[in-house]
Tab-separated table of C-alpha atoms in Angstrom:
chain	number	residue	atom	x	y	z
Z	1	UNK	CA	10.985	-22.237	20.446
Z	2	UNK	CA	14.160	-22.402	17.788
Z	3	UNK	CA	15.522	-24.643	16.767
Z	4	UNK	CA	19.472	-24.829	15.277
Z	5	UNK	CA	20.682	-27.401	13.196
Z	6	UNK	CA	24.043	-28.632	12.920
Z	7	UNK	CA	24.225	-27.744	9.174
Z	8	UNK	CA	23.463	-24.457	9.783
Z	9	UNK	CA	25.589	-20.913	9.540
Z	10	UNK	CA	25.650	-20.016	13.597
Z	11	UNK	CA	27.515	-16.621	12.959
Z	12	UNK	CA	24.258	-15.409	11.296
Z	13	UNK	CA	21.662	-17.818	13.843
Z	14	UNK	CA	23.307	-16.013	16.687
Z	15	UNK	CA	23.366	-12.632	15.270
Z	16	UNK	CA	19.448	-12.957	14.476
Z	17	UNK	CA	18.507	-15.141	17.596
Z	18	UNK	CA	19.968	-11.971	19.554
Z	19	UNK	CA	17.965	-9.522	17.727
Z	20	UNK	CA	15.200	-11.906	18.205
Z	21	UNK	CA	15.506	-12.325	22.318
Z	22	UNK	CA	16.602	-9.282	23.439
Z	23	UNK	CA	14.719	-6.278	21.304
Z	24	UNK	CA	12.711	-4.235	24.263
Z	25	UNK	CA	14.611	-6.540	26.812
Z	26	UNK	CA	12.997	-10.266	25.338
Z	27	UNK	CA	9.121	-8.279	25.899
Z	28	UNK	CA	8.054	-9.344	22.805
Z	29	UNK	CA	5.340	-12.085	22.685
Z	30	UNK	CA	7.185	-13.953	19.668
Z	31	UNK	CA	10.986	-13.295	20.866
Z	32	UNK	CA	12.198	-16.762	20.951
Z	33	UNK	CA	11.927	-18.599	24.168
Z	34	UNK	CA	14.468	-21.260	24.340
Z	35	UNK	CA	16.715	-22.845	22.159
Z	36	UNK	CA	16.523	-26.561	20.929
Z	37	UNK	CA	20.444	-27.681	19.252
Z	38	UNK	CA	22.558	-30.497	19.395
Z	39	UNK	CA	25.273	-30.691	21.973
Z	40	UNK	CA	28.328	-30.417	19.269
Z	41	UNK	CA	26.137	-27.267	18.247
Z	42	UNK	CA	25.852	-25.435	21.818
Z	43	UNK	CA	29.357	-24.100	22.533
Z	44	UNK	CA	29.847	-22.536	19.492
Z	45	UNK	CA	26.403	-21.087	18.715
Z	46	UNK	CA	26.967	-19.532	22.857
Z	47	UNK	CA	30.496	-17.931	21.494
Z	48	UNK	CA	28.436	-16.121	18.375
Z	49	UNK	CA	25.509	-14.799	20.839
Z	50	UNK	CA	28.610	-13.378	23.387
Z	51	UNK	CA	30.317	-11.688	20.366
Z	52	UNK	CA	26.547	-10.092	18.641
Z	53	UNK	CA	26.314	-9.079	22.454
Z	54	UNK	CA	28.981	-6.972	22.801
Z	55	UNK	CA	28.544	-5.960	19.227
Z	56	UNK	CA	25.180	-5.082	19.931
Z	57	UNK	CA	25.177	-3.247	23.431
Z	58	UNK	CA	28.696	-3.099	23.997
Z	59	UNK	CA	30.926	-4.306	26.858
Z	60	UNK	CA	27.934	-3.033	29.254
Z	61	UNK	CA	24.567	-3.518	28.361
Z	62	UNK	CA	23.083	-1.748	30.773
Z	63	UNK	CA	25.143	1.770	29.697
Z	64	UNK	CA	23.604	0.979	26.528
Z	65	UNK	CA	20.631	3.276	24.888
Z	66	UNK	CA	20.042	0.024	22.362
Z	67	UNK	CA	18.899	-2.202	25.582
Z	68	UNK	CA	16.019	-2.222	27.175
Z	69	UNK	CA	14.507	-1.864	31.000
Z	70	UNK	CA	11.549	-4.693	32.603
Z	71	UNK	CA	8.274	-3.031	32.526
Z	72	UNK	CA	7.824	-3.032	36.215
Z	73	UNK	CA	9.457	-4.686	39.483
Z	74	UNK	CA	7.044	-7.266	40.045
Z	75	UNK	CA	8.563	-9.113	36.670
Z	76	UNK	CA	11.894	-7.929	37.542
Z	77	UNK	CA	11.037	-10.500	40.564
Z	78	UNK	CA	9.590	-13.008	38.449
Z	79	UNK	CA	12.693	-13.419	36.268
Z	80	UNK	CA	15.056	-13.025	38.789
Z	81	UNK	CA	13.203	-16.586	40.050
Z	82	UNK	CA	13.285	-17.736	36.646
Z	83	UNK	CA	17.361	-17.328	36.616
Z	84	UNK	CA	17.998	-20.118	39.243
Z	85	UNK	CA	17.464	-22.145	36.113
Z	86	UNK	CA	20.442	-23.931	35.603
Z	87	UNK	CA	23.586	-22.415	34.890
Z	88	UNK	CA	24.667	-19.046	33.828
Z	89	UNK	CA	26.838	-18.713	30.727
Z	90	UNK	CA	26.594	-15.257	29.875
Z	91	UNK	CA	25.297	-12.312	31.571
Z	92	UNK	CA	22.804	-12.414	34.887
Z	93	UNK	CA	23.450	-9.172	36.505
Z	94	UNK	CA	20.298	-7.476	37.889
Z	95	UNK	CA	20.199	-4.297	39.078
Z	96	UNK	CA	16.441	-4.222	40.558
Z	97	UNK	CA	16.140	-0.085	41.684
Z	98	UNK	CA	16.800	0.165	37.616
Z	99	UNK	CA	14.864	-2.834	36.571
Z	100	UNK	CA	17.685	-3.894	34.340
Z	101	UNK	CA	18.539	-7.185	33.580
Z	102	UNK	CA	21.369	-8.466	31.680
Z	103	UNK	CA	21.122	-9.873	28.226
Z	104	UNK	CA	21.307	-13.650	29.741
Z	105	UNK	CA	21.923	-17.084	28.219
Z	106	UNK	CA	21.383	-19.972	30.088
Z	107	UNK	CA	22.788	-23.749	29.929
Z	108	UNK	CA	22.206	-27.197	31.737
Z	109	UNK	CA	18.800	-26.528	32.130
Z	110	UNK	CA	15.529	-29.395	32.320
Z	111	UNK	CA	12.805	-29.591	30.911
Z	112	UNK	CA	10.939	-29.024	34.164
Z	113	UNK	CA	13.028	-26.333	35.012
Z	114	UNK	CA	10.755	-23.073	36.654
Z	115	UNK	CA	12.084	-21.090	33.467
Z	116	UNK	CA	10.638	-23.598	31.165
Z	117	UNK	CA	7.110	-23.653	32.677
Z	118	UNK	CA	5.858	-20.172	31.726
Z	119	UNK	CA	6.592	-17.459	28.788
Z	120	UNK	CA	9.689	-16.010	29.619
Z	121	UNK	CA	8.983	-12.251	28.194
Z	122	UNK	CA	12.381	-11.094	29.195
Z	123	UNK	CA	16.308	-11.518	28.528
Z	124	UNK	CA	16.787	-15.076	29.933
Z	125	UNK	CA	17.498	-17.552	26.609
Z	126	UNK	CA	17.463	-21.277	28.096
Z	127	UNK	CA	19.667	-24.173	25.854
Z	128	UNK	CA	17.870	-27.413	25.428
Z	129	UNK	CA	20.166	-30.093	24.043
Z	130	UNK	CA	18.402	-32.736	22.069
Z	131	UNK	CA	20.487	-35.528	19.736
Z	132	UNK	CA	18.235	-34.823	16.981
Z	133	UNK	CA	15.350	-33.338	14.458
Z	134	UNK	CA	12.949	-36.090	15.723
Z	135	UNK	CA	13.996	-35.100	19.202
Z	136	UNK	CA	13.286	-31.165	18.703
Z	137	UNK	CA	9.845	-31.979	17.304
Z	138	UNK	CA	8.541	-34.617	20.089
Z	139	UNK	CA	9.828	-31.472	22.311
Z	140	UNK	CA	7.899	-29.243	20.828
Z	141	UNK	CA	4.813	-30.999	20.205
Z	142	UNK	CA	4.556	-32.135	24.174
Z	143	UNK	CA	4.059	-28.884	25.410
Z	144	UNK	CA	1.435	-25.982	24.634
Z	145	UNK	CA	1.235	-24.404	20.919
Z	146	UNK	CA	3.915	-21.804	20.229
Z	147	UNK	CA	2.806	-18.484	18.803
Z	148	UNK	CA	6.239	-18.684	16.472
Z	149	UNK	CA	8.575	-21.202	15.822
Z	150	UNK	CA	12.044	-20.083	14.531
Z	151	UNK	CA	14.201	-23.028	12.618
Z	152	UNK	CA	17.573	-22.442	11.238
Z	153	UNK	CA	19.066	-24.973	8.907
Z	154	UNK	CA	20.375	-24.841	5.025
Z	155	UNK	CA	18.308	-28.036	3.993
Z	156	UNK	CA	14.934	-26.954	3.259
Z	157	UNK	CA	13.381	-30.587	4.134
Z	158	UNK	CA	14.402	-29.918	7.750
Z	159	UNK	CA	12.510	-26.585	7.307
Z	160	UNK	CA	9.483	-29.056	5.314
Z	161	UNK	CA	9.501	-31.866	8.474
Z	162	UNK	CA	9.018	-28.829	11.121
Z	163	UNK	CA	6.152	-26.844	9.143
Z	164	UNK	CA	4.704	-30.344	8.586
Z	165	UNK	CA	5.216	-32.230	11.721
Z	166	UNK	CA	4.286	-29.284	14.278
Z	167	UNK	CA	1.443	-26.991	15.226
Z	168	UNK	CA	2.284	-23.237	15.552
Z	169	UNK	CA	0.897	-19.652	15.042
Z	170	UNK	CA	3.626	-19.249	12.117
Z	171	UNK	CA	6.762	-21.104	11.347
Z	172	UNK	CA	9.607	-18.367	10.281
Z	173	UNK	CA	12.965	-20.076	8.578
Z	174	UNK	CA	16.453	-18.918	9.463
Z	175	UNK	CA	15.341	-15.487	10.990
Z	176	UNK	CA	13.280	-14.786	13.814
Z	177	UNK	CA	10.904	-11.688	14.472
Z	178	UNK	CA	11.076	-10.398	10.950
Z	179	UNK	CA	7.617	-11.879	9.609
Z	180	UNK	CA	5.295	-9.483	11.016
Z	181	UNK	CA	6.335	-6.993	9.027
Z	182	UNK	CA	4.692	-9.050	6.161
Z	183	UNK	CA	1.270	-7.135	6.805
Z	184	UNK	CA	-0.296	-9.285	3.756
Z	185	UNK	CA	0.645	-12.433	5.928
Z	186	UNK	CA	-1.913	-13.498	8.775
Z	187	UNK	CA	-0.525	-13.334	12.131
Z	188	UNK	CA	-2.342	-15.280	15.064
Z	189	UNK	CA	-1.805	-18.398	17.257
Z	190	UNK	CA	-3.139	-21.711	17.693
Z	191	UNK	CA	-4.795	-23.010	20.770
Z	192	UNK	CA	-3.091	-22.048	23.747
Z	193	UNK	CA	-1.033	-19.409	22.098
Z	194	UNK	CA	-4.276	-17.616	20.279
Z	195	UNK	CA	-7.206	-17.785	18.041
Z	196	UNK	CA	-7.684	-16.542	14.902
Z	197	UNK	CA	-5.856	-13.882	13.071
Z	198	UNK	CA	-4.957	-10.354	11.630
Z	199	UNK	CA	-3.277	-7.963	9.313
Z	200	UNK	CA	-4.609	-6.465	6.227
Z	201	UNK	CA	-7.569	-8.494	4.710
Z	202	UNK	CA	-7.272	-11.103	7.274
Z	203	UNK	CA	-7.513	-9.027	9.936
Z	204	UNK	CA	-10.852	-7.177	7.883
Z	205	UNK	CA	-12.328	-10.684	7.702
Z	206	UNK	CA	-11.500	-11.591	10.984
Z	207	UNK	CA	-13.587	-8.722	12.399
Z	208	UNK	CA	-16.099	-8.694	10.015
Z	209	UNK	CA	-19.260	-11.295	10.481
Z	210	UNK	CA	-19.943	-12.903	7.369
Z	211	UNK	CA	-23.822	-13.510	7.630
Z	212	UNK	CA	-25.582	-15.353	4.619
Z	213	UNK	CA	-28.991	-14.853	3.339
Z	214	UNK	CA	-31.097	-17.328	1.930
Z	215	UNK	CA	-33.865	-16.494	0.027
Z	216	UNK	CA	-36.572	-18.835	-2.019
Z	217	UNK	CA	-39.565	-18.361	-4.378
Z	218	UNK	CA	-43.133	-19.185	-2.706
Z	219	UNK	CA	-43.692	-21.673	-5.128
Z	220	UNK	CA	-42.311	-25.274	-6.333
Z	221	UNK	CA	-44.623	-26.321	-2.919
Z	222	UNK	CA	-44.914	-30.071	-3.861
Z	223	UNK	CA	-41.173	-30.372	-4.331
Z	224	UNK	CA	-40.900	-30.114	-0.496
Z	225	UNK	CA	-43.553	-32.888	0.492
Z	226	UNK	CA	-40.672	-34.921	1.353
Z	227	UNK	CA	-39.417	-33.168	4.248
Z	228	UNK	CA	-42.527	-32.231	5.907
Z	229	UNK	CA	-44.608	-34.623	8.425
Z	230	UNK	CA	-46.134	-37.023	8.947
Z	231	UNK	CA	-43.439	-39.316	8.054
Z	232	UNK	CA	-43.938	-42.163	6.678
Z	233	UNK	CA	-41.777	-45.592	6.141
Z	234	UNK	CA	-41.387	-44.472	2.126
Z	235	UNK	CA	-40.827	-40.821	2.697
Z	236	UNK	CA	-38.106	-41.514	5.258
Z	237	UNK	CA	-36.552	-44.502	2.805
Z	238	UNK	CA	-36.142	-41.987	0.161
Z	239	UNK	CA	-34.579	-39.276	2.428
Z	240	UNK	CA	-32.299	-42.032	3.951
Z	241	UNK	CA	-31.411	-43.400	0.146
Z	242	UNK	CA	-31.036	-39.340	-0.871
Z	243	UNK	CA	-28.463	-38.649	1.976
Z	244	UNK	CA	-26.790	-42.054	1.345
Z	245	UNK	CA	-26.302	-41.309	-2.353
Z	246	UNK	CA	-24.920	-37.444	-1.768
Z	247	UNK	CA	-22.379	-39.051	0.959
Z	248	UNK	CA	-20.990	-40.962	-1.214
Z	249	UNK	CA	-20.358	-38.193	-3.712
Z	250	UNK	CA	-19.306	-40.254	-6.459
Z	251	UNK	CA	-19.480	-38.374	-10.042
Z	252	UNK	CA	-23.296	-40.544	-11.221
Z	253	UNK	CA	-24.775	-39.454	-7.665
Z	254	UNK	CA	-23.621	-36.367	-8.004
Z	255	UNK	CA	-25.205	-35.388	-11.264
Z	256	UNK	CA	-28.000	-37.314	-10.093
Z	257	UNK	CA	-29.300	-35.315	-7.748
Z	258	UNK	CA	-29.436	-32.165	-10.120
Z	259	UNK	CA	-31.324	-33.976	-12.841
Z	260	UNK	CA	-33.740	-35.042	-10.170
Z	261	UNK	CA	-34.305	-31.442	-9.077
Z	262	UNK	CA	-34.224	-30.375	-13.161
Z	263	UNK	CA	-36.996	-33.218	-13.471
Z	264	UNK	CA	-39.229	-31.750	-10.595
Z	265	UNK	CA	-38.939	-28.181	-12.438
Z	266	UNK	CA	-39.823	-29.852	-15.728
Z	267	UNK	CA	-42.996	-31.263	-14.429
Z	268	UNK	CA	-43.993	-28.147	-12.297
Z	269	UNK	CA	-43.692	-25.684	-15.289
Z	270	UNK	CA	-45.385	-28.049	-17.661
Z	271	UNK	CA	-48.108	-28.187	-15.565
Z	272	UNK	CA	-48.545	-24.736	-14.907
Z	273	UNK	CA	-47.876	-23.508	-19.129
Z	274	UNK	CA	-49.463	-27.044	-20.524
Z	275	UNK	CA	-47.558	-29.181	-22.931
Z	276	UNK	CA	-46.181	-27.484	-26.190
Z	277	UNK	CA	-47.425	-28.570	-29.481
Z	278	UNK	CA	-44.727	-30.360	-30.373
Z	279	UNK	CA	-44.785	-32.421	-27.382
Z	280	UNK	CA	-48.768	-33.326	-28.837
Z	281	UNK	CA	-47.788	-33.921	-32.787
């Protein structure tokens, strides 16, 4: 999803939205899907995606080496369903023997709309209007986990309430696309979009196993009484008290619990060295 506010510079949102939807025809798995804007917002955010268009991919897209062709002609078919979405504000030409489809905007379009029940992975861009930021983000948050979610808006606490009030792969801020490239920056989804993540050391870590090894001395035998059987009503009162005391993790239990274990050492190496003289004098 992306979502436009009113505040914010639409020459450059629709420049950057197009770049965003239609690089390799929208067959990108983090091209923005739909847009989320306010109604005062739509008509002139529509004019700045028809100029970047043409600017783009010239007066015809399809005689343009910049625009892309649909993989194959069973999603030509699926898109071509996804278009009686409703209504057609810029482009929806298909020419299916070249597997071309136009660079397409659509407008008017529900919620429960065919072309808002799937990822798109094509050229169709779908308008949602909403009357506000609180509106975008109950939007958002009803359906499945995004992979990306592009905002653009000049004040950075309507940046803040997205990144805070939403669950996504990444959150990108008045660009779209353009994160990737980060290669130090992790790149994965969340829940229905993905799980876990890659690039550089993340991407090390996230196919290496981390396996720990623990190893102990064969000795300090008596400390470990407690936790073998047969239990008995004290030995399980001081394991409940011991778990009770470490839950609570204030800054007395927690030092207690060291000085316990420092007092079992104590008494194990004095009895296995004897007392020093001093300790007799």
């Amino acid at each position: 999803p992306c979502y436009i506010s009113e505040d914010s510079d639409l020459k450059l949102a629709s420049r950057r939205v197009a770049w965003g939807k239609y690089s390799n025809a929208g067959q990108t798995c983090i091209a923005p899907d739909y847009i989320l804007c306010h109604p005062s917002v739509q008509d002139k955010f529509i004019r700045g995606l028809r100029e970047t268009i043409k600017e783009f991919f010239g007066e015809e897209p399809k005689e343009s080496a910049d625009f892309g062709r649909i993989v194959n002609s069973r999603h030509v078919d699926r898109l071509k369903k996804l278009m009686s979405s409703g209504h057609t504000v810029i482009g929806g030409k298909i020419d299916e023997e070249e597997k071309y489809i136009a660079p397409t905007v659509l407008v008017d379009v529900t919620p429960s709309d065919p072309v808002m029940q799937e990822e798109i992975f094509g050229p169709l861009l779908p308008i949602i209007n909403v009357e506000s930021t609180e509106e975008a983000i109950d939007f958002i948050n009803c359906r499945e986990k995004p992979l990306a979610l592009y905002v653009f808006a000049n004040d950075h606490k309507t940046v803040d309430k997205f990144v805070e009030e939403t669950s996504s792969g990444a959150v990108c801020a008045n660009d779209t696309m353009i994160y990737v490239s980060a290669d130090h920056v992790p790149f994965g989804g969340v829940g229905h979009s993905g799980t876990g993540a890659y690039h550089g050391k993340t991407g090390f870590e996230e196919f290496s196993h981390k396996k720990p090894v623990y190893a102990t001395k064969q000795m300090m035998e008596s400390v470990n009484t407690l936790r073998y059987p047969p239990y008995n009503d004290t030995n399980v009162s001081r394991v409940v008290w011991l778990i009770g005391k470490s839950l609570k993790r204030s800054p007395s239990d927690i030092l207690f619990i060291p000085c316990l274990l420092l007092g079992f050492l104590c008494s194990f190496v004095m009895k296995i060295i004897g007392l020093p003289r001093y300790f007799l004098s």
